[in-house]
mmCIF file of C-alpha atoms in Angstrom:
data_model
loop_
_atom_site.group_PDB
_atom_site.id
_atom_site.type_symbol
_atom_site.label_atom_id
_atom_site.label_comp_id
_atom_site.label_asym_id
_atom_site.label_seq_id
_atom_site.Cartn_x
_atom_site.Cartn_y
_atom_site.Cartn_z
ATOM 1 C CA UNK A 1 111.596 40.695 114.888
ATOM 2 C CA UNK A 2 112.788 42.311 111.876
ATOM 3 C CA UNK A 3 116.927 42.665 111.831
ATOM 4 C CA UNK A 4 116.824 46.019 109.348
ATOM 5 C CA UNK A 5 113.909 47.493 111.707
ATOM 6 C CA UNK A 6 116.274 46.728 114.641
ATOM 7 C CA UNK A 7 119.406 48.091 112.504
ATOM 8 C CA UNK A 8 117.201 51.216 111.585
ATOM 9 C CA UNK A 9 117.011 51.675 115.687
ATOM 10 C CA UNK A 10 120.425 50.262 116.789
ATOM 11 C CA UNK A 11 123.151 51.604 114.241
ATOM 12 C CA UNK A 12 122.447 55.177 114.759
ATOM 13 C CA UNK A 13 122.417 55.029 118.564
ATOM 14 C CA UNK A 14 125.958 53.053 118.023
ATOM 15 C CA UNK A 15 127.455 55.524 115.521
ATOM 16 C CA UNK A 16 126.742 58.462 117.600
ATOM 17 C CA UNK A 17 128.385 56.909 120.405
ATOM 18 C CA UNK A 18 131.298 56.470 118.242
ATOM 19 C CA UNK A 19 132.025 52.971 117.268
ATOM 20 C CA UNK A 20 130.634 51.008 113.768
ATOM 21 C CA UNK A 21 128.277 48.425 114.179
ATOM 22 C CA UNK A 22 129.951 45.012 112.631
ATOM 23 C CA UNK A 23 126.911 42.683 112.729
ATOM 24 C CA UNK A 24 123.787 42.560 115.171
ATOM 25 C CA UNK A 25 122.215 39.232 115.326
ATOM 26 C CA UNK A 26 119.170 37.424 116.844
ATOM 27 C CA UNK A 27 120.638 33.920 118.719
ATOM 28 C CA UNK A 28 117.763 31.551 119.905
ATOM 29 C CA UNK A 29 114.279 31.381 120.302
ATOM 30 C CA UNK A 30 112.753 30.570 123.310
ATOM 31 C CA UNK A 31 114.904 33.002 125.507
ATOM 32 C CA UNK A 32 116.801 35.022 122.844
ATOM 33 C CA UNK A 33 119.661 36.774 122.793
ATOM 34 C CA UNK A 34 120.399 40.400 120.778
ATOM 35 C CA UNK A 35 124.019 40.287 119.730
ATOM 36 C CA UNK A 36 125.849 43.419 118.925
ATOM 37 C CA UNK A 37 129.770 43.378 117.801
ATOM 38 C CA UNK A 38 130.840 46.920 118.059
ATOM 39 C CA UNK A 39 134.355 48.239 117.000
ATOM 40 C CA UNK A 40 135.608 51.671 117.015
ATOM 41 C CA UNK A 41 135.405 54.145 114.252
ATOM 42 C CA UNK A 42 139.031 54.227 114.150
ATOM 43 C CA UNK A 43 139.574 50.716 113.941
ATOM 44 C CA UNK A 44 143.122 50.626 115.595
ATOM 45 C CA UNK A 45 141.757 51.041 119.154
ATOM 46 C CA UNK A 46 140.431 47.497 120.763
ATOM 47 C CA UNK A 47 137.207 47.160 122.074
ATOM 48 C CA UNK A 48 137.107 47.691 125.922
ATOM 49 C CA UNK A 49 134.511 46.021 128.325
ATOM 50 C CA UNK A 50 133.697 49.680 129.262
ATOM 51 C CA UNK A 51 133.743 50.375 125.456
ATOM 52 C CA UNK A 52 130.759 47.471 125.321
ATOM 53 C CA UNK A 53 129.023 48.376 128.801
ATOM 54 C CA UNK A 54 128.579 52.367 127.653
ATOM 55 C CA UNK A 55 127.068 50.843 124.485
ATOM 56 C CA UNK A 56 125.032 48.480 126.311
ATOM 57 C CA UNK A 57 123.410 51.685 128.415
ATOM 58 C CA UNK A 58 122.544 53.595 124.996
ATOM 59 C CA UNK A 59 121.547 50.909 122.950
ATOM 60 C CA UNK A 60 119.072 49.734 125.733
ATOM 61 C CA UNK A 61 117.453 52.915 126.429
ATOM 62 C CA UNK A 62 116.388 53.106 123.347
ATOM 63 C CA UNK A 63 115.330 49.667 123.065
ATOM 64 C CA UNK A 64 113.194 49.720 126.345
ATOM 65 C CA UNK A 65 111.932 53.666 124.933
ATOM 66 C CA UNK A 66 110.740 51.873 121.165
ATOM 67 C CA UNK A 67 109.914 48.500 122.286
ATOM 68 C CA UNK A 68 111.033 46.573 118.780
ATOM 69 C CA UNK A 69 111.130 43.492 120.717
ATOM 70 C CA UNK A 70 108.264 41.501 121.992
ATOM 71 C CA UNK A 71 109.201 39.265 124.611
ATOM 72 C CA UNK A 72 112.207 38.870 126.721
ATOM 73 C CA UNK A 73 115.756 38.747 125.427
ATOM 74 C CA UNK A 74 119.359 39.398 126.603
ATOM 75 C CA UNK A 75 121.252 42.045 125.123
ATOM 76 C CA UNK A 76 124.663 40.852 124.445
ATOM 77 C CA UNK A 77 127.157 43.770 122.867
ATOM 78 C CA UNK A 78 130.862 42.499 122.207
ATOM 79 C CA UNK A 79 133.957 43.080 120.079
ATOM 80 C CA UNK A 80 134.434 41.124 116.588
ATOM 81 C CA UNK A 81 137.525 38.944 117.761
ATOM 82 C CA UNK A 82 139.859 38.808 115.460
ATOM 83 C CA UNK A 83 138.258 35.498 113.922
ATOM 84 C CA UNK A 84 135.700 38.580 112.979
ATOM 85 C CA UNK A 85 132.853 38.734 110.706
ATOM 86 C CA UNK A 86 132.898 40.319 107.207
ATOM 87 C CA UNK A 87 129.460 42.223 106.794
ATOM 88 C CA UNK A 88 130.034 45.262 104.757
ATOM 89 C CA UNK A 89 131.879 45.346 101.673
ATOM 90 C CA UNK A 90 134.536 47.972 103.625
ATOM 91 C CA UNK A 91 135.654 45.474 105.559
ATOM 92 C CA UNK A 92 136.620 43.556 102.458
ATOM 93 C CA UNK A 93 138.543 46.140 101.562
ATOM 94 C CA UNK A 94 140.220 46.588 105.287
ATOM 95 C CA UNK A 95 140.989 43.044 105.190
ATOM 96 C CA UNK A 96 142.917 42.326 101.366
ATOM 97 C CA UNK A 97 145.208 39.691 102.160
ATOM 98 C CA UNK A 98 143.816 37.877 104.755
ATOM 99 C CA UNK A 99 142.415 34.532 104.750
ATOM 100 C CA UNK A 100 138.817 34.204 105.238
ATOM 101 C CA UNK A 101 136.114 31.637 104.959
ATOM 102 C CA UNK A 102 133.198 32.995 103.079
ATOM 103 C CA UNK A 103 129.573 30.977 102.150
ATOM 104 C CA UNK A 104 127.725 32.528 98.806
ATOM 105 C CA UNK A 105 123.989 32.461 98.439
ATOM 106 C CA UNK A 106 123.894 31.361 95.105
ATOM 107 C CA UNK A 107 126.838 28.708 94.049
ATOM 108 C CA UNK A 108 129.950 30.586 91.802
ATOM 109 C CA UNK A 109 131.546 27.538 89.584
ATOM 110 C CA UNK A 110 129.287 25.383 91.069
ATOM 111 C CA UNK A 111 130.215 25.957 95.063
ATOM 112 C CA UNK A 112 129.116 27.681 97.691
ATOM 113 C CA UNK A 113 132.070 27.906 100.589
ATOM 114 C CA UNK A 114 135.553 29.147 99.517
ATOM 115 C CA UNK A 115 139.043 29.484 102.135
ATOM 116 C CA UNK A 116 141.205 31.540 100.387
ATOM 117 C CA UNK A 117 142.925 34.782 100.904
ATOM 118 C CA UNK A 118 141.014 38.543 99.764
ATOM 119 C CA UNK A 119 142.752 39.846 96.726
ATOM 120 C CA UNK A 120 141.163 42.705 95.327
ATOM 121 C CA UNK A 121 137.495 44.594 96.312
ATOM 122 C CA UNK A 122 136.290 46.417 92.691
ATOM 123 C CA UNK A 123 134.740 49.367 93.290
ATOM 124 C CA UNK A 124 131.641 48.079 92.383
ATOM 125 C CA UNK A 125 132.007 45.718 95.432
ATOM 126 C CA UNK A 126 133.282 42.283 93.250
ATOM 127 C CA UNK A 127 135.443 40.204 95.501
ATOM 128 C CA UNK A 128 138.410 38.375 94.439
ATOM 129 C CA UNK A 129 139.807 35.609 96.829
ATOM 130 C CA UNK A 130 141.971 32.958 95.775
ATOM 131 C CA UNK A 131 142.015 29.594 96.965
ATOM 132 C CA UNK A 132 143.988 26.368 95.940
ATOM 133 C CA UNK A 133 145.878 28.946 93.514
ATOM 134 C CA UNK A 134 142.062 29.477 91.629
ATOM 135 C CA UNK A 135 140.713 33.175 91.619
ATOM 136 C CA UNK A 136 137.135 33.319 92.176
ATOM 137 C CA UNK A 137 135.222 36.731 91.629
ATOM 138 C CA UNK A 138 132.089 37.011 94.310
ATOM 139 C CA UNK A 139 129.850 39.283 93.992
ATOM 140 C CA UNK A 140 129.304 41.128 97.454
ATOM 141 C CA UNK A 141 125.923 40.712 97.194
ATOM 142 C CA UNK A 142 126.011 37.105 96.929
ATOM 143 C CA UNK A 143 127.827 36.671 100.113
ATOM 144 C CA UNK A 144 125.811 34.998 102.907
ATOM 145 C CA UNK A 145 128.054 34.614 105.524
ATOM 146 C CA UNK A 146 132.448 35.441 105.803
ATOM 147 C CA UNK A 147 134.729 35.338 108.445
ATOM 148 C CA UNK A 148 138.466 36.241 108.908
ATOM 149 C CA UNK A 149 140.119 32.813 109.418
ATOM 150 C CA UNK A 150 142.574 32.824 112.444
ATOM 151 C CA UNK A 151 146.250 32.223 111.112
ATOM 152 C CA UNK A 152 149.298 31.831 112.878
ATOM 153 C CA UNK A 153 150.392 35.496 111.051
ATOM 154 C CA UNK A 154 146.931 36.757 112.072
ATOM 155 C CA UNK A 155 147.926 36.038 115.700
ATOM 156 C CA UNK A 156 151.325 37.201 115.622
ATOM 157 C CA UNK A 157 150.701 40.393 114.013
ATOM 158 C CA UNK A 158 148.209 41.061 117.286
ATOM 159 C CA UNK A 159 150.872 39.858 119.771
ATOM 160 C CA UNK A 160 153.028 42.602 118.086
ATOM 161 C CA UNK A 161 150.033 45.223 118.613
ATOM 162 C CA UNK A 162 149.771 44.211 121.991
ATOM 163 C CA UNK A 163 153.447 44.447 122.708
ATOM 164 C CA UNK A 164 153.455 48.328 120.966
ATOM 165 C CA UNK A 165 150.317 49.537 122.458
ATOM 166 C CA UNK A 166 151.361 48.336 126.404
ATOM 167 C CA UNK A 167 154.709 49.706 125.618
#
């Protein structure tokens, strides 16, 4: 199963619903799982289970209508968390700032994983993150894998979300 031919399929039928697809990822083997992490377009609103359920509905009627899949699988759509991924080099640029944890393909100054917080996003898509008071420059492309790291400010500035939006 081919994640762009599934992207090619999935993204649209997302988009049109109105949210951005953050990642969609294949989990298992035997009896796998298709996991999409939706957010909205806006990305101020959370993610509701109804939010995830009406994606659910169009993303599988398409799904059972193409057939990209060959056997069996679970379709599993959810909201990033705020321990989110990083998969597009907007959200990058969302997130200056924040701390992340981030895994390159290739090694930059001879390593591969960096903590640090987001600095700057060139236009050109050239991260800067600083850790240990180093700046490293990482080339989007060269990211494999990057998360948000979940901070004590991190949580606090949701609690103070929360506490605005059910006021």
């Amino acid at each position: 199963m081919q994640k762009h031919y599934l992207a090619d399929i999935i993204e649209p039928v997302v988009q049109g619903a109105g949210y951005e697809t953050v990642r969609i990822m294949t989990i298992g083997e035997s009896n796998p799982v298709l996991q999409i992490m939706i957010e909205h377009l806006d990305y101020e609103k959370e993610i509701t289970v109804d939010d995830c359920a009406a994606v659910s509905r169009a993303v599988s009627t398409v799904l059972d209508e193409k057939d990209p899949i060959e056997n069996r699988y679970t379709l599993e759509v959810s909201s990033p968390g705020l321990d989110r991924p990083l998969t597009k080099a907007e959200h990058f640029k969302r997130y200056i700032g924040y701390v992340i944890k981030l895994e390159t393909v290739t090694p930059v100054e001879k390593r591969k994983r960096f903590k640090g917080t987001i600095d700057t996003v060139s236009e050109d898509n050239v991260i800067t993150l600083t850790m240990e008071n180093i700046a490293y420059t990482i080339a989007f492309d060269n990211i494999a894998k990057a998360k948000i790291v979940l901070t004590d400010e991190l949580w606090e500035k949701y609690l103070k979300s929360q506490k605005t939006t059910n006021a």
